Coordinates of C-alpha atoms in Angstrom, one line a residue:
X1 CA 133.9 89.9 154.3
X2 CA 130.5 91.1 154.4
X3 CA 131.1 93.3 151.2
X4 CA 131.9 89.5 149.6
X5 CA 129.3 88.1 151.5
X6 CA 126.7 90.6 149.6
X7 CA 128.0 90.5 146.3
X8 CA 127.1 86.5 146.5
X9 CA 123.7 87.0 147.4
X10 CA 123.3 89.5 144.6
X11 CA 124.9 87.3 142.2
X12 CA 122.7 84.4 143.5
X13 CA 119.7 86.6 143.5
X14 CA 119.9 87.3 139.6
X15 CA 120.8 84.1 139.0
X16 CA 117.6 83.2 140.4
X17 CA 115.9 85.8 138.8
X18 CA 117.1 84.7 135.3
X19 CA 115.8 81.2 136.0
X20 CA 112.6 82.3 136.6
X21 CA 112.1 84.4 133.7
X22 CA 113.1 81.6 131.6
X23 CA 110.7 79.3 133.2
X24 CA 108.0 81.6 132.8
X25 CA 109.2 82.0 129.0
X26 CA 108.8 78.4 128.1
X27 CA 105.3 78.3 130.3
X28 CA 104.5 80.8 127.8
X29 CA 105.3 79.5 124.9
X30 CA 103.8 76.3 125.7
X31 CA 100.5 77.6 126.4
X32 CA 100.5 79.5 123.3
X33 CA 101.5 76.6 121.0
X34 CA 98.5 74.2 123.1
X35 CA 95.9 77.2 122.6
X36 CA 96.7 77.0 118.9
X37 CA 96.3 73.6 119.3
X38 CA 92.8 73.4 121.0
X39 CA 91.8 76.4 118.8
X40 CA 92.5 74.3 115.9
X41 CA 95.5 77.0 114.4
X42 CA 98.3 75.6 112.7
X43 CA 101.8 76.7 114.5
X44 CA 104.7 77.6 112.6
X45 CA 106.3 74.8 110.9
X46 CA 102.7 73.3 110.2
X47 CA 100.9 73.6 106.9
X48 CA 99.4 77.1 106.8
X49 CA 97.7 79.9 105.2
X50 CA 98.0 83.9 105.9
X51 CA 95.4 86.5 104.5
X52 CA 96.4 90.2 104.9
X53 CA 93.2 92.6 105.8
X54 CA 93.5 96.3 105.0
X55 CA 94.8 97.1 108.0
X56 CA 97.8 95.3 108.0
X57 CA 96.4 92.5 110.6
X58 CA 97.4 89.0 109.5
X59 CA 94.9 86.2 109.9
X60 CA 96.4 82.3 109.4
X61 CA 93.7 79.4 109.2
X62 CA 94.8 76.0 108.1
X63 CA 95.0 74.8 104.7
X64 CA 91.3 73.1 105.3
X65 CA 90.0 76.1 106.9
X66 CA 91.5 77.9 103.8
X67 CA 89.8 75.6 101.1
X68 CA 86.5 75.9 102.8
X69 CA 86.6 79.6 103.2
X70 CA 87.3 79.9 99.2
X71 CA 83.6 77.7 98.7
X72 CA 81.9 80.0 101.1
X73 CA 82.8 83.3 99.3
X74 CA 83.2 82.3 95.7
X75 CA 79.3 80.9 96.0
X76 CA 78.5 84.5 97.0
X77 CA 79.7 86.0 93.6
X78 CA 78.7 82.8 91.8
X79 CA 75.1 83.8 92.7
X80 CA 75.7 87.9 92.4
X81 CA 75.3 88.4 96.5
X82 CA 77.8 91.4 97.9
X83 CA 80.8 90.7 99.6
X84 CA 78.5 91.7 102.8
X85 CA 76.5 88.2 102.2
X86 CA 79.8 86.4 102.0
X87 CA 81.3 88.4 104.8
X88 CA 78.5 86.9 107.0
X89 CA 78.5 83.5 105.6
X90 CA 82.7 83.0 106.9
X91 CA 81.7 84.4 110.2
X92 CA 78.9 82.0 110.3
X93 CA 81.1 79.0 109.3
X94 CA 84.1 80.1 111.7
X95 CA 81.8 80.3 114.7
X96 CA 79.8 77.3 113.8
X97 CA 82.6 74.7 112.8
X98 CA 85.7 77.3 112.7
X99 CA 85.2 76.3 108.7
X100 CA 85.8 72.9 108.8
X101 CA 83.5 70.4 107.9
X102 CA 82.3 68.3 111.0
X103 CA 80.5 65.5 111.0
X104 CA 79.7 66.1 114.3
X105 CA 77.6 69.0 116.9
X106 CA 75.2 69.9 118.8
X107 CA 72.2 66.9 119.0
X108 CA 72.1 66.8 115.6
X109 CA 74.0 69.4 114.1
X110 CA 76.3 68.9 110.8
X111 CA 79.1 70.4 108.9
X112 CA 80.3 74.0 108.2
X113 CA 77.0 75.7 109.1
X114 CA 75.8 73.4 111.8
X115 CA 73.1 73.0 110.0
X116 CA 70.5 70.4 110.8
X117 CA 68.5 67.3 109.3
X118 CA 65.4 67.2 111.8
X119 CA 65.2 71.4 111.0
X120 CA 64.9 70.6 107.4
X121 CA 68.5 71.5 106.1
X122 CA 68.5 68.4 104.4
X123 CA 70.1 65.1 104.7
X124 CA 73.3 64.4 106.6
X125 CA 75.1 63.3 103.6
X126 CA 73.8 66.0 101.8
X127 CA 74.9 68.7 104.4
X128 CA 78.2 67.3 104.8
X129 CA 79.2 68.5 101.0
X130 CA 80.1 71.9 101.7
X131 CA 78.8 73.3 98.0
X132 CA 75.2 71.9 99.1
X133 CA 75.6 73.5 102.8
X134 CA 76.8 76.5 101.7
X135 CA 73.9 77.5 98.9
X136 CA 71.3 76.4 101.8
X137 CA 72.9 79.2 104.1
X138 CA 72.5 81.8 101.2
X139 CA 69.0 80.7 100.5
X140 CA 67.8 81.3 103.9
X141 CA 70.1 84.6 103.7
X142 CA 68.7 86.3 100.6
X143 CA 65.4 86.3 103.0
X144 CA 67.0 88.6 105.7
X145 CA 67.1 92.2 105.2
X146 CA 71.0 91.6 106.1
X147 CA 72.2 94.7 104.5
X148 CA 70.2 96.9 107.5
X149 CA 71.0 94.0 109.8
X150 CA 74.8 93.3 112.1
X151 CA 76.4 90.4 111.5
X152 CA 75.6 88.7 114.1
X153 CA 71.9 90.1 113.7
X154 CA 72.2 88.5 110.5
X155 CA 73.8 85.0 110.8
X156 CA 71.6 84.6 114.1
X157 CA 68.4 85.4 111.6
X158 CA 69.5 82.3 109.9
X159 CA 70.7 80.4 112.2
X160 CA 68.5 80.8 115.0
X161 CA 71.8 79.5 117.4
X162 CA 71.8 79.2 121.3
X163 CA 74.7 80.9 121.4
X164 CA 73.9 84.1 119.7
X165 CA 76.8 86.6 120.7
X166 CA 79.8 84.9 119.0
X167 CA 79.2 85.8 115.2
X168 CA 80.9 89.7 115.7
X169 CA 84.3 88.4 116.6
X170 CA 85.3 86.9 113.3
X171 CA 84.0 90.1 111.6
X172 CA 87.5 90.9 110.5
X173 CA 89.0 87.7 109.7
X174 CA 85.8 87.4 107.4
X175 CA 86.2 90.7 105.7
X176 CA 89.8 89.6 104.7
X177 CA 89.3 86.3 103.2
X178 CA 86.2 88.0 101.3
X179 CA 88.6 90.5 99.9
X180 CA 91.0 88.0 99.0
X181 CA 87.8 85.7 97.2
X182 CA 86.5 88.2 95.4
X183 CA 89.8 89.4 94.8
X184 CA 89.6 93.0 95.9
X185 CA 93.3 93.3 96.8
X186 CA 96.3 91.4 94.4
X187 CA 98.3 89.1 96.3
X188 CA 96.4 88.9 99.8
X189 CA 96.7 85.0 100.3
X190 CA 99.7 83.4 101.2
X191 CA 100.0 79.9 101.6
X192 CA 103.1 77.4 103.0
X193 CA 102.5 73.8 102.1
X194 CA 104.0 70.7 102.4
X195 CA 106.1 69.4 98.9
X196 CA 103.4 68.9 96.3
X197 CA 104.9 65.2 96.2
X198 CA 103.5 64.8 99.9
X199 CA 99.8 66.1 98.4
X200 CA 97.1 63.5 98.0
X201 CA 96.6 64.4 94.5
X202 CA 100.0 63.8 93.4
X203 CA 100.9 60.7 96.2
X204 CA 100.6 57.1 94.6
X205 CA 100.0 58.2 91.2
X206 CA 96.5 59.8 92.2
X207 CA 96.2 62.2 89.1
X208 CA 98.7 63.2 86.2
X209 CA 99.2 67.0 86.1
X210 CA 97.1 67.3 83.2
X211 CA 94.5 65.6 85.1
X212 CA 94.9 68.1 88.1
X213 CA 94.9 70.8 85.7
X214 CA 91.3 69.7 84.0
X215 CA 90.4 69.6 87.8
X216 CA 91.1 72.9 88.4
X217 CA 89.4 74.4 85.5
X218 CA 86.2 72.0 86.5
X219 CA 86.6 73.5 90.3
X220 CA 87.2 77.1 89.3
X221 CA 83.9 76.6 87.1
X222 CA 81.6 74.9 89.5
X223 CA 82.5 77.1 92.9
X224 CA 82.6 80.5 90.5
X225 CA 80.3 80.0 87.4
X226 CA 80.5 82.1 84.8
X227 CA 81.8 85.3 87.0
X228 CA 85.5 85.2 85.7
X229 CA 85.5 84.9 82.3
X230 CA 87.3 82.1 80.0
X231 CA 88.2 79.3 82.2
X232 CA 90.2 76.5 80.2
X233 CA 92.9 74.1 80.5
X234 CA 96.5 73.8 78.7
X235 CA 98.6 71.0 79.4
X236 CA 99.7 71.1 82.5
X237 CA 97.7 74.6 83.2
X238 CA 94.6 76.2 84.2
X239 CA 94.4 79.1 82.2
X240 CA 91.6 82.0 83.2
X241 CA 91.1 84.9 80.8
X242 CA 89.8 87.1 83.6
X243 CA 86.3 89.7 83.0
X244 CA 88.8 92.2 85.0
X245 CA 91.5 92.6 87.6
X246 CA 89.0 91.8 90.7
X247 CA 88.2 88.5 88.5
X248 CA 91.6 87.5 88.3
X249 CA 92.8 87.6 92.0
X250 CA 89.5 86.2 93.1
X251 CA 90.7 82.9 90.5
X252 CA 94.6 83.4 91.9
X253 CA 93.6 83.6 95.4
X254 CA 91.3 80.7 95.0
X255 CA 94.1 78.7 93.2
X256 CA 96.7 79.2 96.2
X257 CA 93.8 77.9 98.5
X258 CA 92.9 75.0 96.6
X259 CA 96.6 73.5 96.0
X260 CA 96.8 71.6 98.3
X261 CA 93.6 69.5 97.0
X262 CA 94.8 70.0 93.7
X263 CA 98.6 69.4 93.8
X264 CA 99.3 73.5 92.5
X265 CA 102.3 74.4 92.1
X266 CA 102.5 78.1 90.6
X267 CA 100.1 80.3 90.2
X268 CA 100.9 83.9 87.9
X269 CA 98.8 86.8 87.5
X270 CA 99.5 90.4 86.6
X271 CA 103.2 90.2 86.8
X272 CA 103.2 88.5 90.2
X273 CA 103.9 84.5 90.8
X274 CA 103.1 82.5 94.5
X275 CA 105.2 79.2 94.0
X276 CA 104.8 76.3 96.0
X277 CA 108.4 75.7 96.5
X278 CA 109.4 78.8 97.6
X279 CA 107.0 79.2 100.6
X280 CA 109.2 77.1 103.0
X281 CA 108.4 77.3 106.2
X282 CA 110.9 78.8 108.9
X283 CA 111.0 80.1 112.4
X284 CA 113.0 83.3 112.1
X285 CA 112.3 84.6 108.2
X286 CA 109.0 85.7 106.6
X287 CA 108.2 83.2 104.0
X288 CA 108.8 85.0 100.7
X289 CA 104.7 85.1 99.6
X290 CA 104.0 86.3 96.0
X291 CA 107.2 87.3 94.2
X292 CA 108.1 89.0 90.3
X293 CA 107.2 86.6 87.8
X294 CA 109.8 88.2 85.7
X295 CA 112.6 87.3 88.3
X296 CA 111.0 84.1 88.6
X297 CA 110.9 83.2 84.6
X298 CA 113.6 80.8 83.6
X299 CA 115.8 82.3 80.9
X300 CA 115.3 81.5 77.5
X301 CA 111.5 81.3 78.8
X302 CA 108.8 84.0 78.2
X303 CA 107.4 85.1 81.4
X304 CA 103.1 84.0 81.9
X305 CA 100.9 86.8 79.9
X306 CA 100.0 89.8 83.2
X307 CA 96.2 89.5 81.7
X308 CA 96.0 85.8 82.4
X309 CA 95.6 83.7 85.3
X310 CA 97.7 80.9 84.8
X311 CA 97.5 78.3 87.3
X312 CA 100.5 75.3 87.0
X313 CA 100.2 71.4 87.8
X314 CA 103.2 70.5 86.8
X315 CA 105.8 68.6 89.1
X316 CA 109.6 67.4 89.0
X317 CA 107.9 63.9 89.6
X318 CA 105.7 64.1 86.2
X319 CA 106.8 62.4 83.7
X320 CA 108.0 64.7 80.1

């Protein structure tokens, strides 16, 4: 009887035990998906992009964050700063704004930089255009001796912030979206966004592909300058004839950040092809990132040139 008696208890006790593990698991899970929240990350199933550092560590930032990074660290080579300058300039922005672009701050503090009017930044409207607060940070930056300096050292030299010690942190995250603008590794940017018939640019009619093609050749042109090479459009394409490999990825990369604003749907460079379609988002299987072009080629069809960047509009929803 006892013997029976025991048993119960025992089964009762792990019973009890398996509830509370389970509890704890969900109170977990919670927390982590409200952190993200708070933080500003996107959870899985939400819009997101993933940059891959040397060492294997994955970063993810939103598609904003993403789009905001690529105007921090293209303005770096567009002016023929290191990828140090640019490496400071995203740690600066994630810190200040976590690189989006605020209209809001401390008293009267302003967009990616937190930069303000009353300090002589400039205007409000004029520091909420990221291109315009972004070249003021590197012209207060090419005054610093930043190269003998930290990164915090550095960004604080500019920014003369209250909160000095938070700069260091984003150190790495930095680094990999630097690598990935200036295109120092192929295929570190991955991003998962909603159908390009859900983008504003493509929604209501907004822009034809050709349209959103010349935009992208005007973007890649304004945010770069004349670092790439040949920048032109084709129909339905952006087309870059890249000065090298490093000028190519930095233009690929910067295509898969901007698609979202542009309504991008492919983008081909050196045998490899991210397509928009393909990057579905799911909870148990790594989204497929950049894949063979070859494999991806419909047949009959000659696969894009490996020496261009070729950067597709086109949509299922455009008209022949």
């Amino acid at each position: 009887m006892s013997s029976t008696s025991s048993g119960r208890r025992r089964h009762a006790a792990l019973h009890l035990i398996l509830i509370i593990v389970l509890i704890c698991a969900l109170i977990a899970a919670a927390l982590y998906v409200g952190f993200n929240l708070i933080a500003g990350k996107p959870t899985v199933g939400d819009p997101r992009c993933t940059v891959v550092a040397a060492d294997g560590t994955k970063h993810t930032f939103t598609p904003e964050q993403t789009l905001n990074a690529s105007i921090v660290s293209a303005e770096a080579l567009a002016r023929d700063l290191d990828d140090r300058a640019s490496v400071i300039a995203l740690a600066t922005a994630q810190q200040e704004s976590e690189l989006v672009n605020i209209d809001y701050g401390d008293r009267d503090s302003v967009g990616l930089f937190q930069q303000r009017p009353s300090q002589g930044w400039g205007t409000v409207e004029e520091i909420m255009d990221p291109h315009y607060s972004t070249v003021a940070f590197y012209n207060h930056l090419v005054h610093v001796d930043y190269h003998s300096m930290s990164v915090t050292q550095a960004a604080q030299a500019v920014q003369q912030s209250g909160v000095p010690d938070g700069y260091a942190k984003h150190e790495g995250s930095s680094t990999a979206l630097t690598d990935a603008f200036h295109g120092t590794q192929p295929a570190l940017l991955n991003c998962v966004l909603d159908p390009v018939e859900k983008s504003p640019s493509t929604s209501n009619g907004a822009a034809s592909a050709e349209q959103r093609a010349d935009s992208t050749t005007v973007g890649l042109q304004r945010d770069y300058g004349d670092t790439l090479g040949e920048v032109r459009a084709e129909g339905e394409s952006a087309v870059v004839e890249p000065e090298n490999s490093e000028a190519g990825w930095a233009a690929a990369h910067w295509a898969v950040a901007n698609a979202e604003r542009l309504g991008i749907t492919r983008v081909s460079y050196e045998g490899q092809t991210w397509d928009r379609e393909h990057q579905t988002s799911t909870r148990f299987s790594p989204v497929r990132g950049w894949e063979s072009a070859a494999e991806l080629t419909d047949e009959g069809q000659a696969a894009p040139p490996s020496t261009q960047v070729v950067i597709s509009t086109a949509t299922s929803q455009d008209p022949a």
